[in-house]
Structure formats: structure tokens, C-alpha cells
Amino acid sequence: MRIAFVSPLPPLDSGIADYAATLAPGLAATGLAIDLFHEGRTPPPPPLADRFTARPVRDLAARAGDYDVLLYHLGNSLQHHAGMLELLLELPGVVVLHEYMLHHLFRERTLAAGDAAGYVEEMRYAAGETGRRAARRLLDTHHPLDIWTFPLFERVVDRSRAVFVHSRFAADRVLASRPAARLEVVPFAVDTAAVTPVDAAARAAARRALDLPADAFVLATFGFVTPQKRLGPALAAFARLRRARPDARFLIVGEVAAREEFAALLAAHGRAGVTVTGRLPADAFERAIAACDVAVNLRHPTGGETSAALLHLLAAGVPTIVSYTGSFAEIPSGAVARVPLDDGETPILAALLDAFAADPALRAAVGAAGRRHVE
């Protein structure tokens, strides 16, 4: 079977690109014939370039008949999916919907490009008269629109021959709007063989490389820093922890999106003990994972995304605290620690940090359970 594998790929700065770079070789190892079609101007580097034929997305239309399946990996950024989106609407295939929230994608395609009528039509297509009225109210009066109520996945689902999602949560949301969709839940692929569980020696070496205290309690969060990552509660809980453990450290690893809002959070909760690294290359990212005692991976609201960073942390045996919501709630109790999305979020998070900091055996047990979950 020949598959046109259409996706962002390295060197694009994209979580889906990183995922696709791991998935494509795995699919090829099963005997499938894979050709890559990439967004962006730059073709993928070795080893992908050595193993696969790689062409720009724009070349697929003329070659679509050469393939049994067109496999699209779609996310919520027009920057990384513009060519693919137009193509899949014209040439339907199988879509891996990495999140059901596509509002930003379609808003950038229409409203941000000066096509207000196109935005209204997309809202109408997805949500009927309710969507049309909400879009008109936004345009006419600047009345705020809750984009999480209108994720705008409907057109993509309707044009797809089949849809894959990575969680039951995402599947239920899609099926609530499109009950006839041909949809399957496919677990997010984690190559646990490529991730060595962190041991004491690796942690000590990573801390030396990052100039972190050998015996301090180190908390970390990984991934694109957005308001949905709940850094406010995390920073508040960490500030409480430092009252008892003034040598504690908090690594915030990832590119910061809303810089002014994030700066305000740091000002409100204090920068003491906090290090913001920005996006790191792969080797430095691995060192940061190895250096931390505990990670936090909070989320609200959620668009049905599965966190690659979270699964990497679990594979590395790092005990991780998550929000009890969306796909995160599908991880078994014990494999992660959970915090609610209510008034108890910050105090419960602070209590969990206290417990983990005081009990290495607890950290080891939760870390081992997380590793078993993804194996």
C-alpha cells in the first residue's frame, strides 16, 4: 500500500512535525510504502531525507492518483497547515486530527486574511444559525466570542474519508456534532524504546550541565507556554513551596506565546527560583527532563489535544501532575497525580508539590507507574 504522508516535518518548529518524524519510520517498518509531503519551504533533514522521498505539499495534487491513501496530519496553526488544509478540502483522505479545536486555523484562513464573509460562513457551516449570529455579533459589536464553544472541525470531518483522534474525549466531542463520522481512536505513538528512564546518575549529570543544585527539589513544565497551560496556579503553588524549601527550582521549558500576560504572572508570583529557557534543542530538552524531580502539565481549556511532552515525561519515568480534564483524565489514577479545575486547584497542587518534595519513594512509585502506562 502506498501512502502520501502529509504533515509538518522538521525543521518546522511544531510538535506535530516532531511526532510525524517518529511515526513515518514506524509505519514504513510495517511494510507500507511512504512518501512525505511537507509544509514549509525546507525539506526535512536526515535521517528522514535519507529514507523517504520528500516533496512540498503543493506537489501532491498532481500525484494524488499514485497513492492508495492520502494521510493528513492536521493541527490548529495556519502557519504549519495552510497548504495541507486547502488540499484536504479538495482531495479528501484520512485525517489525523491532532486536536478538534480548529477555530484558530479557520479564523486565520478567513477573518485574519480580510475575508469576514468567509468567517461568518464557516461559523454558520459548523454551528448553524447560532454560529452565524455569534460571528455577526463579533464583527458588528466586537462582542467577545467563546472560541471553545465553536471549535470549527466540522468541515474537515465532513470532507474526510475517515478521522483518527488520540483520545476518547476528542472522539466524543467530534461525534457530538457529527455522529455519522467514520472515526477511530488511535493511541498517540510513543517510542518508549528510545526514551531511557531517568536514574540518579542521569539526574546528577543533567543538573551539573544545567548548573542546578544537586540536592534541590526541581519542578519543570514543558511545551509551548500559552494561557491554557495554567502557569498562574503552577507559579502560585511553587511560591508556596519555596517558603519551606527556598532552594527549590522551577524550569519553564518552551517558547512563550503571550509574553505580556506571562510577564505579569511572573511579576505577581515572583521570579525567585524560576528559570525560563525558551524552546530548547533536543539534547538540552532531554537534559531538562532528566534534571527535574517532578513535572507539571496543566491544561484548561482543552481542544482535545494529546500532550507529546506529557507522554515523553511518563516514558522517562518522571512523576507528573496534570489537570483532571480532557484526554488527561483518561490516564489511570496512579500513573499521574491530578488536580481539579476549581477553587482547589492551587492548594491541591501546592500540597502535591509538598508531598513529592518530601517523599522520594512516592516520586519513584508514580514515575514507574507512568512509564508502565505508556509501555
Coordinates of C-alpha atoms in Angstrom, one line a residue:
M1 CA 0.0 0.0 0.0
R2 CA 1.3 3.4 -1.0
I3 CA 0.6 6.3 1.4
A4 CA 1.1 10.0 0.9
F5 CA 2.1 11.2 4.4
V6 CA 1.1 14.9 4.5
S7 CA 2.4 16.7 7.6
P8 CA 4.5 19.4 9.0
L9 CA 8.0 18.0 9.3
P10 CA 11.3 19.1 10.8
P11 CA 12.8 21.6 10.6
L12 CA 9.5 23.3 11.2
D13 CA 9.1 24.2 14.9
S14 CA 6.0 22.1 15.6
G15 CA 5.0 19.3 17.9
I16 CA 3.2 17.6 15.1
A17 CA 6.4 17.8 13.0
D18 CA 8.3 16.1 15.7
Y19 CA 5.6 13.4 16.1
A20 CA 5.5 12.8 12.4
A21 CA 9.2 12.4 12.2
T22 CA 8.9 9.5 14.6
L23 CA 5.7 8.0 13.2
A24 CA 6.7 7.8 9.5
P25 CA 9.6 5.4 10.0
G26 CA 7.4 3.3 12.3
L27 CA 4.8 3.0 9.6
A28 CA 7.4 2.2 7.0
A29 CA 8.8 -0.6 9.2
T30 CA 5.4 -2.4 8.8
G31 CA 5.9 -2.6 5.1
L32 CA 3.9 0.4 4.0
A33 CA 5.4 2.5 1.1
I34 CA 5.6 6.0 2.5
D35 CA 6.2 9.3 0.6
L36 CA 6.4 12.5 2.6
F37 CA 4.7 15.8 1.6
H38 CA 5.8 18.6 3.8
E39 CA 4.6 22.1 4.7
G40 CA 7.2 24.9 4.6
R41 CA 10.0 25.7 2.1
T42 CA 12.7 23.5 3.6
P43 CA 12.7 19.7 3.1
P44 CA 13.2 17.5 6.1
P45 CA 16.8 16.8 7.2
P46 CA 18.4 13.4 7.5
P47 CA 17.6 10.8 8.6
L48 CA 14.1 11.4 7.1
A49 CA 15.6 12.8 3.9
D50 CA 17.8 9.7 3.5
R51 CA 15.0 7.3 4.0
F52 CA 12.0 8.9 2.3
T53 CA 11.1 10.8 -0.9
A54 CA 10.0 14.2 0.4
R55 CA 8.2 16.8 -1.7
P56 CA 6.3 20.0 -0.9
V57 CA 2.6 19.8 -0.2
R58 CA 1.9 21.7 -3.4
D59 CA 3.2 18.8 -5.5
L60 CA 0.6 16.3 -4.2
A61 CA -2.4 17.4 -6.3
A62 CA -0.7 16.2 -9.5
R63 CA 0.4 12.9 -7.9
A64 CA -2.6 12.0 -5.7
G65 CA -3.6 9.2 -8.1
D66 CA -0.3 7.4 -7.3
Y67 CA -1.4 6.7 -3.8
D68 CA -3.9 4.4 -2.1
V69 CA -4.3 6.7 0.9
L70 CA -3.7 10.4 1.5
L71 CA -2.9 10.7 5.2
Y72 CA -3.1 14.2 6.6
H73 CA -1.8 15.3 10.0
L74 CA -3.8 18.4 10.9
G75 CA -3.4 20.8 13.7
N76 CA -4.6 24.3 14.6
S77 CA -2.0 26.6 13.1
L78 CA -2.4 28.0 9.6
Q79 CA 1.4 28.7 9.6
H80 CA 2.0 25.0 9.6
H81 CA -1.0 23.6 7.8
A82 CA -2.1 26.2 5.1
G83 CA -1.3 24.1 2.1
M84 CA -2.5 20.9 3.6
L85 CA -5.8 22.4 4.6
E86 CA -6.6 23.6 1.1
L87 CA -5.5 20.2 -0.3
L88 CA -7.6 18.0 2.0
L89 CA -10.7 20.1 1.3
E90 CA -10.1 19.4 -2.4
L91 CA -8.7 15.9 -2.2
P92 CA -10.3 14.0 0.7
G93 CA -8.2 11.5 2.6
V94 CA -7.7 10.1 6.1
V95 CA -7.2 12.9 8.6
V96 CA -5.3 12.5 11.9
L97 CA -7.0 15.3 13.9
H98 CA -4.4 16.1 16.5
E99 CA -6.9 18.4 18.2
Y100 CA -10.5 19.1 17.5
M101 CA -10.0 22.8 18.1
L102 CA -9.5 24.3 14.7
H103 CA -11.0 27.7 15.3
H104 CA -7.6 29.5 15.1
L105 CA -6.9 27.7 11.8
F106 CA -10.1 28.8 10.1
R107 CA -10.0 32.3 11.6
E108 CA -6.6 32.9 10.2
R109 CA -7.7 31.5 6.9
T110 CA -10.7 33.8 6.7
L111 CA -11.0 36.7 9.1
A112 CA -7.3 37.4 9.6
A113 CA -6.9 37.4 5.8
G114 CA -9.7 40.0 5.4
D115 CA -12.4 37.6 4.5
A116 CA -15.1 38.4 7.1
A117 CA -17.8 36.8 5.0
G118 CA -15.8 33.6 4.8
Y119 CA -15.5 33.6 8.6
V120 CA -19.3 34.0 9.1
E121 CA -19.9 31.2 6.6
E122 CA -17.5 28.9 8.4
M123 CA -19.3 29.6 11.7
R124 CA -22.7 29.0 10.0
Y125 CA -21.5 25.8 8.4
A126 CA -20.2 24.4 11.8
A127 CA -22.9 25.7 14.1
G128 CA -25.9 26.8 12.0
E129 CA -27.8 29.9 12.8
T130 CA -26.3 30.1 16.3
G131 CA -22.8 30.2 14.8
R132 CA -23.8 32.8 12.2
R133 CA -25.3 35.1 14.8
A134 CA -22.3 34.8 17.1
A135 CA -19.9 35.7 14.2
R136 CA -22.0 38.6 13.1
R137 CA -22.2 39.9 16.7
L138 CA -18.4 39.7 17.0
L139 CA -17.9 41.6 13.7
D140 CA -20.7 44.2 14.3
T141 CA -20.3 44.9 18.0
H142 CA -16.9 43.3 19.0
H143 CA -18.9 41.2 21.5
P144 CA -16.4 38.6 22.8
L145 CA -16.9 35.1 21.2
D146 CA -16.0 32.0 23.1
I147 CA -14.0 30.1 20.5
W148 CA -14.0 27.0 22.7
T149 CA -17.8 26.7 22.0
F150 CA -17.1 26.8 18.3
P151 CA -14.1 24.6 17.5
L152 CA -14.9 24.5 13.8
F153 CA -13.7 21.0 13.0
E154 CA -16.9 20.2 11.1
R155 CA -15.9 21.0 7.5
V156 CA -12.7 19.0 7.9
V157 CA -14.6 16.0 9.3
D158 CA -17.2 16.2 6.6
R159 CA -14.6 16.2 3.9
S160 CA -12.6 13.3 5.3
R161 CA -12.9 9.7 4.3
A162 CA -12.0 8.8 7.9
V163 CA -10.8 10.6 11.0
F164 CA -8.3 9.4 13.6
V165 CA -8.1 11.1 17.1
H166 CA -5.9 10.2 20.0
S167 CA -8.4 10.2 22.9
R168 CA -11.9 9.2 23.7
F169 CA -12.5 12.8 24.9
A170 CA -11.8 14.1 21.4
A171 CA -13.8 11.4 19.8
D172 CA -16.9 12.2 21.9
R173 CA -16.7 15.9 21.1
V174 CA -16.4 15.2 17.3
L175 CA -19.2 12.7 17.4
A176 CA -21.5 15.0 19.4
S177 CA -21.5 17.3 16.3
R178 CA -21.0 14.7 13.6
P179 CA -22.5 11.4 14.8
A180 CA -22.1 9.8 11.4
A181 CA -18.4 10.4 11.1
R182 CA -16.1 7.5 10.4
L183 CA -13.9 7.9 13.4
E184 CA -11.4 5.8 15.3
V185 CA -9.4 6.4 18.5
V186 CA -5.7 5.6 17.8
P187 CA -3.4 6.0 20.8
F188 CA -0.6 8.6 20.4
A189 CA 2.5 6.7 19.4
V190 CA 5.3 6.7 22.0
D191 CA 8.6 5.1 21.2
T192 CA 9.5 4.0 24.7
A193 CA 12.5 2.1 23.5
A194 CA 14.0 5.5 22.5
V195 CA 13.4 7.0 26.0
T196 CA 15.6 5.8 28.8
P197 CA 14.0 6.2 32.3
V198 CA 15.9 8.8 34.3
D199 CA 18.0 7.4 37.1
A200 CA 20.1 9.1 39.8
A201 CA 23.2 9.2 37.7
A202 CA 21.4 10.8 34.7
R203 CA 19.7 13.3 37.0
A204 CA 23.0 14.3 38.6
A205 CA 24.7 14.7 35.3
A206 CA 21.9 16.8 33.9
R207 CA 21.9 19.1 36.9
R208 CA 25.7 19.7 36.6
A209 CA 25.2 20.5 32.9
L210 CA 22.3 23.0 33.7
D211 CA 24.1 24.4 36.8
L212 CA 21.3 23.3 39.1
P213 CA 21.8 22.4 42.8
A214 CA 22.4 18.7 43.2
D215 CA 20.0 18.3 46.2
A216 CA 17.4 20.9 45.4
F217 CA 13.8 19.9 44.5
V218 CA 13.4 20.8 40.8
L219 CA 9.9 21.3 39.2
A220 CA 9.5 21.7 35.5
T221 CA 6.9 22.3 32.8
F222 CA 7.5 21.5 29.1
G223 CA 5.9 22.7 25.9
F224 CA 4.6 25.8 24.2
V225 CA 3.7 28.3 27.0
T226 CA 0.1 29.6 26.5
P227 CA -2.6 30.8 28.9
Q228 CA -4.2 27.3 28.6
K229 CA -1.1 25.8 30.4
R230 CA -2.2 27.2 33.7
L231 CA 1.1 28.7 34.7
G232 CA -0.6 31.0 37.2
P233 CA -1.6 28.2 39.6
A234 CA 1.7 26.5 39.0
L235 CA 3.7 29.6 39.9
A236 CA 1.5 30.3 42.9
A237 CA 1.9 26.7 44.2
F238 CA 5.7 26.9 43.6
A239 CA 5.9 30.1 45.5
R240 CA 4.2 28.4 48.5
L241 CA 6.7 25.5 48.2
R242 CA 9.7 27.9 48.3
R243 CA 8.6 29.2 51.7
A244 CA 9.6 25.8 53.1
R245 CA 12.2 24.9 50.5
P246 CA 14.0 28.1 49.5
D247 CA 16.4 26.2 47.3
A248 CA 13.6 24.8 45.1
R249 CA 13.8 25.5 41.3
F250 CA 11.1 25.7 38.6
L251 CA 12.2 25.2 35.0
I252 CA 9.7 26.6 32.4
V253 CA 10.9 24.9 29.2
G254 CA 9.2 26.1 25.9
E255 CA 8.6 29.1 23.8
V256 CA 6.4 31.7 25.5
A257 CA 3.3 32.8 23.4
A258 CA 1.5 35.6 25.3
R259 CA 4.6 37.4 26.6
E260 CA 3.0 40.3 28.3
E261 CA 0.5 38.0 30.1
F262 CA 3.3 35.7 31.2
A263 CA 5.4 38.6 32.4
A264 CA 2.5 39.7 34.5
L265 CA 2.2 36.2 36.1
L266 CA 5.9 36.2 36.9
A267 CA 5.6 39.7 38.5
A268 CA 2.6 38.6 40.5
H269 CA 4.1 35.4 41.9
G270 CA 7.8 36.2 41.9
R271 CA 10.7 35.0 39.8
A272 CA 12.7 33.6 42.7
G273 CA 13.9 30.1 41.7
V274 CA 12.2 30.3 38.3
T275 CA 14.2 29.8 35.1
V276 CA 12.5 30.4 31.7
T277 CA 14.6 28.6 29.0
G278 CA 12.6 29.2 25.8
R279 CA 12.4 26.4 23.2
L280 CA 15.4 24.1 23.6
P281 CA 17.1 21.8 21.1
A282 CA 16.5 18.1 21.6
D283 CA 19.6 17.4 23.6
A284 CA 19.0 20.2 26.0
F285 CA 15.3 19.3 26.3
E286 CA 16.3 15.8 27.3
R287 CA 18.7 17.2 29.9
A288 CA 15.9 19.4 31.4
I289 CA 13.7 16.3 31.7
A290 CA 16.4 14.3 33.4
A291 CA 17.1 17.2 35.8
C292 CA 13.6 17.6 37.2
D293 CA 12.1 15.7 40.2
V294 CA 8.5 16.4 39.2
A295 CA 6.8 17.9 36.2
V296 CA 3.5 19.8 35.8
N297 CA 1.4 19.5 32.7
L298 CA -1.8 21.6 33.3
R299 CA -4.4 22.4 30.8
H300 CA -7.7 24.4 30.6
P301 CA -9.5 24.9 28.4
T302 CA -8.5 22.0 26.2
G303 CA -9.2 21.4 22.5
G304 CA -8.8 17.6 22.6
E305 CA -5.0 17.7 22.1
T306 CA -2.8 15.0 23.4
S307 CA 0.4 16.3 25.0
A308 CA 3.5 14.8 23.5
A309 CA 5.6 16.4 26.2
L310 CA 3.5 14.6 28.9
L311 CA 3.9 11.2 27.2
H312 CA 7.6 11.8 26.9
L313 CA 7.8 12.6 30.6
L314 CA 5.9 9.4 31.5
A315 CA 8.2 7.4 29.3
A316 CA 11.1 8.9 31.1
G317 CA 9.6 7.9 34.5
V318 CA 9.2 11.5 35.6
P319 CA 6.2 11.8 38.1
T320 CA 3.9 14.4 36.5
I321 CA 0.9 16.4 37.8
V322 CA -1.9 17.0 35.3
S323 CA -5.3 18.8 35.2
Y324 CA -8.2 16.4 35.6
T325 CA -9.7 17.2 32.3
G326 CA -10.0 16.1 28.7
S327 CA -7.6 13.4 27.5
F328 CA -5.5 13.9 30.7
A329 CA -8.4 12.4 32.7
E330 CA -8.1 9.2 30.7
I331 CA -4.6 8.4 32.2
P332 CA -5.1 5.9 35.0
S333 CA -5.0 7.1 38.6
G334 CA -1.6 6.5 40.0
A335 CA 0.2 6.9 36.7
V336 CA -0.1 10.7 37.2
A337 CA -1.2 13.0 40.0
R338 CA -4.3 15.0 39.3
V339 CA -5.5 18.5 40.3
P340 CA -9.1 19.7 39.8
L341 CA -10.2 22.7 37.8
D342 CA -11.9 24.5 40.6
D343 CA -11.0 26.6 43.6
G344 CA -9.0 23.7 44.9
E345 CA -6.5 23.8 42.0
T346 CA -3.8 25.9 43.6
P347 CA -3.9 24.5 47.2
I348 CA -4.1 20.9 46.0
L349 CA -1.2 21.5 43.6
A350 CA 0.8 23.0 46.4
A351 CA 0.0 20.0 48.6
L352 CA 1.1 17.6 45.9
L353 CA 4.4 19.5 45.5
D354 CA 5.0 19.3 49.3
A355 CA 4.3 15.6 49.3
F356 CA 6.5 14.9 46.3
A357 CA 9.3 17.0 47.6
A358 CA 9.3 15.2 51.0
D359 CA 9.0 11.7 49.7
P360 CA 11.4 10.3 47.1
A361 CA 9.7 6.9 47.3
L362 CA 6.4 8.5 46.2
R363 CA 8.2 10.1 43.3
A364 CA 9.7 6.8 42.3
A365 CA 6.3 5.0 42.5
V366 CA 4.4 7.5 40.4
G367 CA 7.2 7.7 37.9
A368 CA 7.3 3.9 37.5
A369 CA 3.5 3.7 37.1
G370 CA 3.6 6.4 34.4
R371 CA 6.3 4.5 32.5
R372 CA 4.2 1.3 32.7
H373 CA 1.2 3.2 31.3
V374 CA 2.9 4.2 28.1
E375 CA 4.9 0.9 27.5

